[in-house]
Short mmCIF file of N, CA and C in Angstrom, two decimals:
data_model
loop_
_atom_site.label_atom_id
_atom_site.label_comp_id
_atom_site.label_asym_id
_atom_site.label_seq_id
_atom_site.Cartn_x
_atom_site.Cartn_y
_atom_site.Cartn_z
N MET A 1161 -3.69 14.38 0.29
CA MET A 1161 -4.78 13.46 0.10
C MET A 1161 -4.38 12.35 -0.86
N LYS A 1162 -3.53 12.70 -1.86
CA LYS A 1162 -3.07 11.70 -2.79
C LYS A 1162 -2.30 10.60 -2.08
N SER A 1163 -1.48 11.00 -1.09
CA SER A 1163 -0.66 10.00 -0.41
C SER A 1163 -1.52 9.05 0.41
N ILE A 1164 -2.65 9.51 0.94
CA ILE A 1164 -3.54 8.63 1.70
C ILE A 1164 -4.14 7.57 0.78
N TYR A 1165 -4.62 8.00 -0.40
CA TYR A 1165 -5.17 7.04 -1.35
C TYR A 1165 -4.09 6.09 -1.84
N ALA A 1166 -2.90 6.61 -2.11
CA ALA A 1166 -1.80 5.75 -2.57
C ALA A 1166 -1.42 4.75 -1.49
N LEU A 1167 -1.39 5.19 -0.24
CA LEU A 1167 -1.06 4.30 0.86
C LEU A 1167 -2.12 3.21 1.00
N ALA A 1168 -3.39 3.58 0.89
CA ALA A 1168 -4.45 2.59 1.00
C ALA A 1168 -4.38 1.57 -0.12
N ILE A 1169 -4.14 2.03 -1.32
CA ILE A 1169 -4.07 1.12 -2.46
C ILE A 1169 -2.84 0.24 -2.36
N SER A 1170 -1.70 0.83 -2.00
CA SER A 1170 -0.49 0.01 -1.91
C SER A 1170 -0.60 -1.00 -0.78
N THR A 1171 -1.26 -0.64 0.31
CA THR A 1171 -1.46 -1.60 1.39
C THR A 1171 -2.33 -2.76 0.93
N ALA A 1172 -3.39 -2.45 0.17
CA ALA A 1172 -4.24 -3.52 -0.35
C ALA A 1172 -3.47 -4.41 -1.31
N VAL A 1173 -2.67 -3.82 -2.17
CA VAL A 1173 -1.89 -4.61 -3.13
C VAL A 1173 -0.87 -5.46 -2.41
N LEU A 1174 -0.15 -4.87 -1.44
CA LEU A 1174 0.86 -5.64 -0.71
C LEU A 1174 0.23 -6.78 0.08
N THR A 1175 -0.89 -6.52 0.71
CA THR A 1175 -1.56 -7.56 1.48
C THR A 1175 -2.02 -8.69 0.58
N SER A 1176 -2.63 -8.36 -0.56
CA SER A 1176 -3.10 -9.41 -1.45
C SER A 1176 -1.93 -10.14 -2.08
N TRP A 1177 -0.83 -9.46 -2.38
CA TRP A 1177 0.33 -10.10 -2.98
C TRP A 1177 0.95 -11.09 -2.00
N SER A 1178 1.08 -10.73 -0.73
CA SER A 1178 1.66 -11.65 0.25
C SER A 1178 0.73 -12.83 0.49
N ALA A 1179 -0.57 -12.63 0.38
CA ALA A 1179 -1.50 -13.74 0.53
C ALA A 1179 -1.37 -14.71 -0.63
N VAL A 1180 -1.11 -14.20 -1.83
CA VAL A 1180 -0.92 -15.06 -2.99
C VAL A 1180 0.35 -15.87 -2.84
N ALA A 1181 1.41 -15.24 -2.38
CA ALA A 1181 2.68 -15.93 -2.24
C ALA A 1181 2.63 -17.00 -1.15
N GLU A 1182 1.78 -16.82 -0.15
CA GLU A 1182 1.61 -17.75 0.96
C GLU A 1182 2.92 -18.07 1.67
N THR A 1183 3.84 -17.12 1.68
CA THR A 1183 5.08 -17.34 2.39
C THR A 1183 5.26 -16.36 3.53
N THR A 1184 4.85 -15.12 3.33
CA THR A 1184 5.03 -14.12 4.36
C THR A 1184 3.77 -13.27 4.48
N VAL A 1185 3.32 -13.07 5.70
CA VAL A 1185 2.17 -12.22 5.95
C VAL A 1185 2.62 -11.09 6.87
N THR A 1186 2.37 -9.87 6.46
CA THR A 1186 2.73 -8.70 7.25
C THR A 1186 1.47 -8.09 7.82
N THR A 1187 1.46 -7.88 9.13
CA THR A 1187 0.33 -7.26 9.81
C THR A 1187 0.78 -5.91 10.34
N THR A 1188 0.02 -4.87 10.03
CA THR A 1188 0.36 -3.52 10.45
C THR A 1188 -0.79 -2.94 11.26
N SER A 1189 -0.44 -2.32 12.39
CA SER A 1189 -1.46 -1.61 13.17
C SER A 1189 -0.92 -0.22 13.47
N THR A 1190 -1.81 0.76 13.44
CA THR A 1190 -1.42 2.14 13.67
C THR A 1190 -2.23 2.71 14.83
N ASN A 1191 -1.55 3.33 15.76
CA ASN A 1191 -2.19 4.01 16.87
C ASN A 1191 -1.90 5.49 16.76
N CYS A 1192 -2.93 6.32 16.78
CA CYS A 1192 -2.76 7.77 16.70
C CYS A 1192 -3.34 8.42 17.94
N ARG A 1193 -2.57 9.33 18.50
CA ARG A 1193 -3.03 10.14 19.62
C ARG A 1193 -2.73 11.59 19.26
N GLY A 1194 -3.76 12.32 18.97
CA GLY A 1194 -3.56 13.70 18.52
C GLY A 1194 -2.94 13.69 17.14
N THR A 1195 -1.78 14.31 17.02
CA THR A 1195 -1.10 14.36 15.72
C THR A 1195 0.06 13.38 15.63
N VAL A 1196 0.27 12.58 16.69
CA VAL A 1196 1.38 11.62 16.71
C VAL A 1196 0.84 10.22 16.49
N CYS A 1197 1.38 9.55 15.46
CA CYS A 1197 0.97 8.18 15.15
C CYS A 1197 2.16 7.25 15.25
N THR A 1198 1.93 6.07 15.81
CA THR A 1198 2.96 5.04 15.85
C THR A 1198 2.44 3.84 15.09
N GLU A 1199 3.35 3.16 14.39
CA GLU A 1199 2.96 2.02 13.57
C GLU A 1199 3.71 0.79 14.06
N THR A 1200 2.98 -0.31 14.26
CA THR A 1200 3.57 -1.56 14.69
C THR A 1200 3.38 -2.58 13.57
N ARG A 1201 4.46 -3.26 13.20
CA ARG A 1201 4.38 -4.23 12.10
C ARG A 1201 4.97 -5.56 12.57
N THR A 1202 4.26 -6.64 12.32
CA THR A 1202 4.75 -7.97 12.63
C THR A 1202 4.74 -8.81 11.36
N VAL A 1203 5.67 -9.77 11.28
CA VAL A 1203 5.81 -10.60 10.10
C VAL A 1203 5.72 -12.06 10.52
N SER A 1204 5.01 -12.86 9.71
CA SER A 1204 4.89 -14.28 9.97
C SER A 1204 5.11 -15.03 8.67
N ASN A 1205 5.81 -16.16 8.74
CA ASN A 1205 6.01 -16.98 7.54
C ASN A 1205 5.03 -18.15 7.49
N GLY A 1206 4.05 -18.14 8.35
CA GLY A 1206 3.04 -19.18 8.34
C GLY A 1206 3.30 -20.29 9.34
N SER A 1207 4.55 -20.50 9.75
CA SER A 1207 4.85 -21.57 10.67
C SER A 1207 4.86 -21.10 12.12
N GLU A 1208 4.95 -19.80 12.35
CA GLU A 1208 4.93 -19.27 13.70
C GLU A 1208 3.90 -18.15 13.79
N PRO A 1209 3.38 -17.88 14.99
CA PRO A 1209 2.40 -16.81 15.13
C PRO A 1209 3.00 -15.47 14.71
N ALA A 1210 2.16 -14.62 14.12
CA ALA A 1210 2.62 -13.34 13.59
C ALA A 1210 3.19 -12.43 14.66
N ASN A 1211 2.72 -12.52 15.89
CA ASN A 1211 3.16 -11.59 16.91
C ASN A 1211 4.50 -11.97 17.55
N GLN A 1212 5.14 -13.05 17.14
CA GLN A 1212 6.40 -13.46 17.76
C GLN A 1212 7.63 -13.03 16.99
N LYS A 1213 7.51 -12.57 15.75
CA LYS A 1213 8.67 -12.16 14.97
C LYS A 1213 8.56 -10.67 14.66
N GLN A 1214 9.42 -9.88 15.28
CA GLN A 1214 9.44 -8.44 15.07
C GLN A 1214 10.52 -8.09 14.04
N LEU A 1215 10.28 -7.06 13.24
CA LEU A 1215 11.27 -6.60 12.28
C LEU A 1215 12.35 -5.79 13.00
N SER A 1216 13.59 -5.96 12.56
CA SER A 1216 14.67 -5.16 13.13
C SER A 1216 14.55 -3.73 12.58
N ILE A 1217 15.33 -2.84 13.16
CA ILE A 1217 15.28 -1.44 12.72
C ILE A 1217 15.73 -1.32 11.28
N ALA A 1218 16.77 -2.06 10.88
CA ALA A 1218 17.26 -2.00 9.51
C ALA A 1218 16.21 -2.57 8.54
N GLU A 1219 15.56 -3.67 8.92
CA GLU A 1219 14.51 -4.25 8.07
C GLU A 1219 13.33 -3.30 7.95
N GLU A 1220 12.99 -2.66 9.05
CA GLU A 1220 11.88 -1.70 9.05
C GLU A 1220 12.20 -0.52 8.13
N ARG A 1221 13.41 0.01 8.20
CA ARG A 1221 13.82 1.12 7.35
C ARG A 1221 13.80 0.71 5.88
N LEU A 1222 14.33 -0.47 5.57
CA LEU A 1222 14.33 -0.97 4.19
C LEU A 1222 12.91 -1.15 3.68
N TYR A 1223 12.05 -1.72 4.50
CA TYR A 1223 10.65 -1.92 4.12
C TYR A 1223 9.98 -0.57 3.84
N ARG A 1224 10.21 0.41 4.71
CA ARG A 1224 9.60 1.73 4.54
C ARG A 1224 10.11 2.41 3.27
N GLU A 1225 11.42 2.31 2.98
CA GLU A 1225 11.98 2.92 1.76
C GLU A 1225 11.40 2.26 0.51
N GLN A 1226 11.28 0.93 0.52
CA GLN A 1226 10.71 0.22 -0.63
C GLN A 1226 9.25 0.61 -0.82
N LYS A 1227 8.53 0.71 0.27
CA LYS A 1227 7.12 1.09 0.22
C LYS A 1227 6.95 2.50 -0.37
N GLU A 1228 7.77 3.44 0.11
CA GLU A 1228 7.69 4.81 -0.40
C GLU A 1228 8.07 4.87 -1.87
N ALA A 1229 9.04 4.06 -2.31
CA ALA A 1229 9.42 4.03 -3.72
C ALA A 1229 8.28 3.49 -4.58
N ARG A 1230 7.58 2.45 -4.08
CA ARG A 1230 6.43 1.90 -4.82
C ARG A 1230 5.32 2.95 -4.94
N ILE A 1231 5.08 3.67 -3.87
CA ILE A 1231 4.04 4.69 -3.88
C ILE A 1231 4.40 5.81 -4.87
N ARG A 1232 5.67 6.28 -4.83
CA ARG A 1232 6.09 7.32 -5.77
C ARG A 1232 5.95 6.84 -7.21
N LYS A 1233 6.35 5.59 -7.49
CA LYS A 1233 6.26 5.05 -8.84
C LYS A 1233 4.80 4.99 -9.29
N TRP A 1234 3.91 4.55 -8.39
CA TRP A 1234 2.49 4.48 -8.72
C TRP A 1234 1.92 5.86 -9.00
N GLU A 1235 2.27 6.85 -8.14
CA GLU A 1235 1.76 8.21 -8.33
C GLU A 1235 2.26 8.82 -9.64
N GLU A 1236 3.53 8.55 -10.00
CA GLU A 1236 4.08 9.09 -11.25
C GLU A 1236 3.37 8.48 -12.46
N PHE A 1237 3.04 7.20 -12.39
CA PHE A 1237 2.39 6.53 -13.53
C PHE A 1237 0.90 6.87 -13.59
N CYS A 1238 0.22 6.79 -12.48
CA CYS A 1238 -1.24 6.92 -12.47
C CYS A 1238 -1.73 8.37 -12.37
N LYS A 1239 -0.95 9.25 -11.79
CA LYS A 1239 -1.31 10.66 -11.64
C LYS A 1239 -2.75 10.84 -11.12
N PRO A 1240 -3.03 10.37 -9.90
CA PRO A 1240 -4.39 10.49 -9.38
C PRO A 1240 -4.77 11.96 -9.14
N THR A 1241 -5.98 12.30 -9.56
CA THR A 1241 -6.51 13.64 -9.31
C THR A 1241 -7.91 13.50 -8.73
N GLY A 1242 -8.21 14.30 -7.74
CA GLY A 1242 -9.51 14.23 -7.10
C GLY A 1242 -10.52 15.16 -7.76
N PHE A 1243 -11.77 14.73 -7.74
CA PHE A 1243 -12.86 15.58 -8.22
C PHE A 1243 -14.11 15.23 -7.41
N VAL A 1244 -15.04 16.15 -7.38
CA VAL A 1244 -16.29 15.94 -6.65
C VAL A 1244 -17.37 15.61 -7.66
N ASP A 1245 -18.05 14.47 -7.47
CA ASP A 1245 -19.07 14.06 -8.43
C ASP A 1245 -20.39 14.79 -8.16
N ASP A 1246 -21.44 14.41 -8.91
CA ASP A 1246 -22.74 15.08 -8.80
C ASP A 1246 -23.38 14.96 -7.43
N MET A 1247 -23.00 13.90 -6.69
CA MET A 1247 -23.60 13.68 -5.37
C MET A 1247 -22.74 14.26 -4.25
N GLY A 1248 -21.67 14.97 -4.60
CA GLY A 1248 -20.82 15.60 -3.59
C GLY A 1248 -19.77 14.68 -3.01
N ILE A 1249 -19.54 13.54 -3.64
CA ILE A 1249 -18.55 12.58 -3.15
C ILE A 1249 -17.23 12.82 -3.87
N THR A 1250 -16.14 12.89 -3.10
CA THR A 1250 -14.83 13.06 -3.71
C THR A 1250 -14.36 11.73 -4.26
N ARG A 1251 -13.98 11.73 -5.52
CA ARG A 1251 -13.53 10.52 -6.21
C ARG A 1251 -12.18 10.81 -6.85
N LEU A 1252 -11.51 9.73 -7.30
CA LEU A 1252 -10.23 9.88 -7.97
C LEU A 1252 -10.34 9.52 -9.44
N ARG A 1253 -9.60 10.23 -10.25
CA ARG A 1253 -9.49 9.96 -11.68
C ARG A 1253 -8.02 9.68 -11.95
N TYR A 1254 -7.72 8.68 -12.81
CA TYR A 1254 -6.36 8.26 -13.07
C TYR A 1254 -5.98 8.47 -14.53
N ALA A 1255 -4.68 8.58 -14.79
CA ALA A 1255 -4.18 8.80 -16.15
C ALA A 1255 -4.26 7.52 -16.98
N HIS A 1256 -4.25 6.34 -16.34
CA HIS A 1256 -4.25 5.07 -17.06
C HIS A 1256 -5.29 4.12 -16.47
N ALA A 1257 -5.82 3.26 -17.32
CA ALA A 1257 -6.78 2.25 -16.85
C ALA A 1257 -6.08 1.25 -15.95
N GLY A 1258 -6.79 0.79 -14.93
CA GLY A 1258 -6.26 -0.22 -14.03
C GLY A 1258 -5.53 0.31 -12.82
N CYS A 1259 -5.33 1.61 -12.74
CA CYS A 1259 -4.62 2.17 -11.58
C CYS A 1259 -5.40 1.97 -10.29
N ASP A 1260 -6.72 1.96 -10.36
CA ASP A 1260 -7.53 1.73 -9.17
C ASP A 1260 -7.42 0.28 -8.69
N LEU A 1261 -6.87 -0.60 -9.52
CA LEU A 1261 -6.70 -2.00 -9.15
C LEU A 1261 -5.25 -2.34 -8.85
N GLY A 1262 -4.39 -1.33 -8.75
CA GLY A 1262 -3.01 -1.56 -8.38
C GLY A 1262 -2.02 -1.57 -9.52
N ARG A 1263 -2.44 -1.27 -10.73
CA ARG A 1263 -1.51 -1.24 -11.86
C ARG A 1263 -0.51 -0.12 -11.66
N ASN A 1264 0.77 -0.40 -11.95
CA ASN A 1264 1.80 0.60 -11.72
C ASN A 1264 2.66 0.88 -12.94
N GLY A 1265 2.29 0.37 -14.10
CA GLY A 1265 3.01 0.66 -15.32
C GLY A 1265 4.12 -0.30 -15.67
N GLU A 1266 4.22 -1.42 -14.98
CA GLU A 1266 5.27 -2.39 -15.27
C GLU A 1266 4.93 -3.26 -16.47
N GLY A 1267 3.79 -3.05 -17.10
CA GLY A 1267 3.45 -3.77 -18.30
C GLY A 1267 2.72 -5.09 -18.07
N GLY A 1268 2.52 -5.47 -16.85
CA GLY A 1268 1.80 -6.70 -16.56
C GLY A 1268 0.31 -6.52 -16.74
N PRO A 1269 -0.45 -7.60 -16.65
CA PRO A 1269 -1.91 -7.50 -16.82
C PRO A 1269 -2.54 -6.75 -15.64
N VAL A 1270 -3.66 -6.16 -15.93
CA VAL A 1270 -4.42 -5.46 -14.89
C VAL A 1270 -5.02 -6.51 -13.97
N ALA A 1271 -5.01 -6.25 -12.66
CA ALA A 1271 -5.54 -7.20 -11.69
C ALA A 1271 -6.99 -7.49 -11.98
N GLN A 1272 -7.37 -8.73 -11.81
CA GLN A 1272 -8.75 -9.16 -12.02
C GLN A 1272 -9.46 -9.25 -10.69
N MET A 1273 -10.64 -8.68 -10.61
CA MET A 1273 -11.44 -8.79 -9.38
C MET A 1273 -12.23 -10.08 -9.44
N GLN A 1274 -12.27 -10.80 -8.33
CA GLN A 1274 -13.00 -12.08 -8.29
C GLN A 1274 -14.14 -11.99 -7.33
#
Protein backbone atom coordinates (compact mmCIF):
# COMPACT_ATOMS: atom_id res chain seq x y z
CA MET A 1 0.00 0.00 0.00
CA LYS A 2 2.94 2.30 0.71
CA SER A 3 4.20 1.88 -2.83
CA ILE A 4 0.82 2.91 -4.29
CA TYR A 5 0.81 6.14 -2.28
CA ALA A 6 4.46 6.76 -3.12
CA LEU A 7 3.76 6.16 -6.80
CA ALA A 8 0.80 8.53 -6.76
CA ILE A 9 2.76 11.26 -5.01
CA SER A 10 5.83 10.85 -7.20
CA THR A 11 3.66 10.94 -10.32
CA ALA A 12 2.08 14.19 -9.13
CA VAL A 13 5.48 15.68 -8.33
CA LEU A 14 6.99 14.59 -11.65
CA THR A 15 4.02 15.90 -13.61
CA SER A 16 4.06 19.26 -11.87
CA TRP A 17 7.86 19.52 -12.17
CA SER A 18 7.79 18.91 -15.94
CA ALA A 19 5.00 21.47 -16.28
CA VAL A 20 7.15 24.03 -14.47
CA ALA A 21 10.13 23.33 -16.68
CA GLU A 22 7.93 23.67 -19.81
CA THR A 23 10.40 21.62 -21.80
CA THR A 24 9.23 18.04 -21.56
CA VAL A 25 5.82 16.58 -20.81
CA THR A 26 5.48 12.88 -20.08
CA THR A 27 2.10 11.21 -20.49
CA THR A 28 1.53 7.78 -18.95
CA SER A 29 -1.43 5.48 -19.42
CA THR A 30 -1.92 2.11 -17.77
CA ASN A 31 -4.15 -0.71 -18.97
CA CYS A 32 -4.90 -3.58 -16.59
CA ARG A 33 -6.60 -6.84 -17.46
CA GLY A 34 -6.90 -9.13 -14.49
CA THR A 35 -3.53 -9.12 -12.76
CA VAL A 36 -1.50 -8.04 -15.82
CA CYS A 37 -0.91 -4.33 -16.37
CA THR A 38 0.83 -2.63 -19.27
CA GLU A 39 2.07 0.94 -19.17
CA THR A 40 2.42 3.22 -22.19
CA ARG A 41 4.49 6.40 -21.91
CA THR A 42 4.90 9.16 -24.48
CA VAL A 43 7.16 12.21 -24.31
CA SER A 44 6.69 15.61 -25.93
CA ASN A 45 8.97 18.65 -25.89
CA GLY A 46 6.14 21.01 -26.75
CA SER A 47 6.95 21.37 -30.45
CA GLU A 48 5.52 18.02 -31.55
CA PRO A 49 2.43 16.07 -30.49
CA ALA A 50 3.01 13.82 -27.48
CA ASN A 51 1.91 10.66 -29.26
CA GLN A 52 4.61 10.85 -31.98
CA LYS A 53 7.75 10.39 -29.85
CA GLN A 54 8.09 7.01 -28.13
CA LEU A 55 10.78 6.22 -25.56
CA SER A 56 13.36 3.61 -26.53
CA ILE A 57 13.77 0.51 -24.37
CA ALA A 58 16.99 1.89 -22.83
CA GLU A 59 15.33 5.25 -22.07
CA GLU A 60 12.33 3.45 -20.59
CA ARG A 61 14.58 1.32 -18.35
CA LEU A 62 16.58 4.37 -17.22
CA TYR A 63 13.38 6.30 -16.50
CA ARG A 64 11.96 3.38 -14.49
CA GLU A 65 15.19 2.97 -12.46
CA GLN A 66 15.31 6.71 -11.68
CA LYS A 67 11.65 6.67 -10.70
CA GLU A 68 12.12 3.69 -8.37
CA ALA A 69 15.18 5.37 -6.79
CA ARG A 70 13.14 8.54 -6.14
CA ILE A 71 10.36 6.50 -4.57
CA ARG A 72 12.81 4.58 -2.33
CA LYS A 73 14.47 7.85 -1.26
CA TRP A 74 11.08 9.40 -0.46
CA GLU A 75 9.95 6.33 1.52
CA GLU A 76 13.23 6.26 3.51
CA PHE A 77 12.91 9.95 4.42
CA CYS A 78 9.16 10.22 4.98
CA LYS A 79 8.43 6.74 6.41
CA PRO A 80 4.70 6.76 5.57
CA THR A 81 2.51 4.74 7.92
CA GLY A 82 -1.19 4.12 7.50
CA PHE A 83 -3.83 4.53 10.18
CA VAL A 84 -7.61 4.53 10.27
CA ASP A 85 -9.19 7.76 11.52
CA ASP A 86 -12.40 8.18 13.55
CA MET A 87 -14.55 8.01 10.40
CA GLY A 88 -12.98 4.75 9.19
CA ILE A 89 -10.88 6.38 6.46
CA THR A 90 -7.34 5.12 5.96
CA ARG A 91 -4.88 8.01 6.08
CA LEU A 92 -1.10 8.37 6.02
CA ARG A 93 1.15 9.80 8.70
CA TYR A 94 4.71 10.93 7.83
CA ALA A 95 7.96 11.26 9.80
CA HIS A 96 8.60 14.81 8.49
CA ALA A 97 6.46 17.81 7.60
CA GLY A 98 5.91 18.41 3.90
CA CYS A 99 6.13 14.78 2.79
CA ASP A 100 2.51 14.90 1.62
CA LEU A 101 3.56 17.75 -0.70
CA GLY A 102 6.50 15.92 -2.25
CA ARG A 103 9.32 16.82 0.13
CA ASN A 104 12.08 14.23 -0.03
CA GLY A 105 14.72 15.49 2.39
CA GLU A 106 16.98 17.33 -0.04
CA GLY A 107 16.77 20.44 2.12
CA GLY A 108 14.77 22.56 -0.29
CA PRO A 109 11.62 24.46 0.67
CA VAL A 110 8.37 22.61 1.10
CA ALA A 111 6.13 22.92 -1.96
CA GLN A 112 3.54 25.66 -1.74
CA MET A 113 -0.04 24.94 -2.71
CA GLN A 114 -1.65 27.63 -4.86
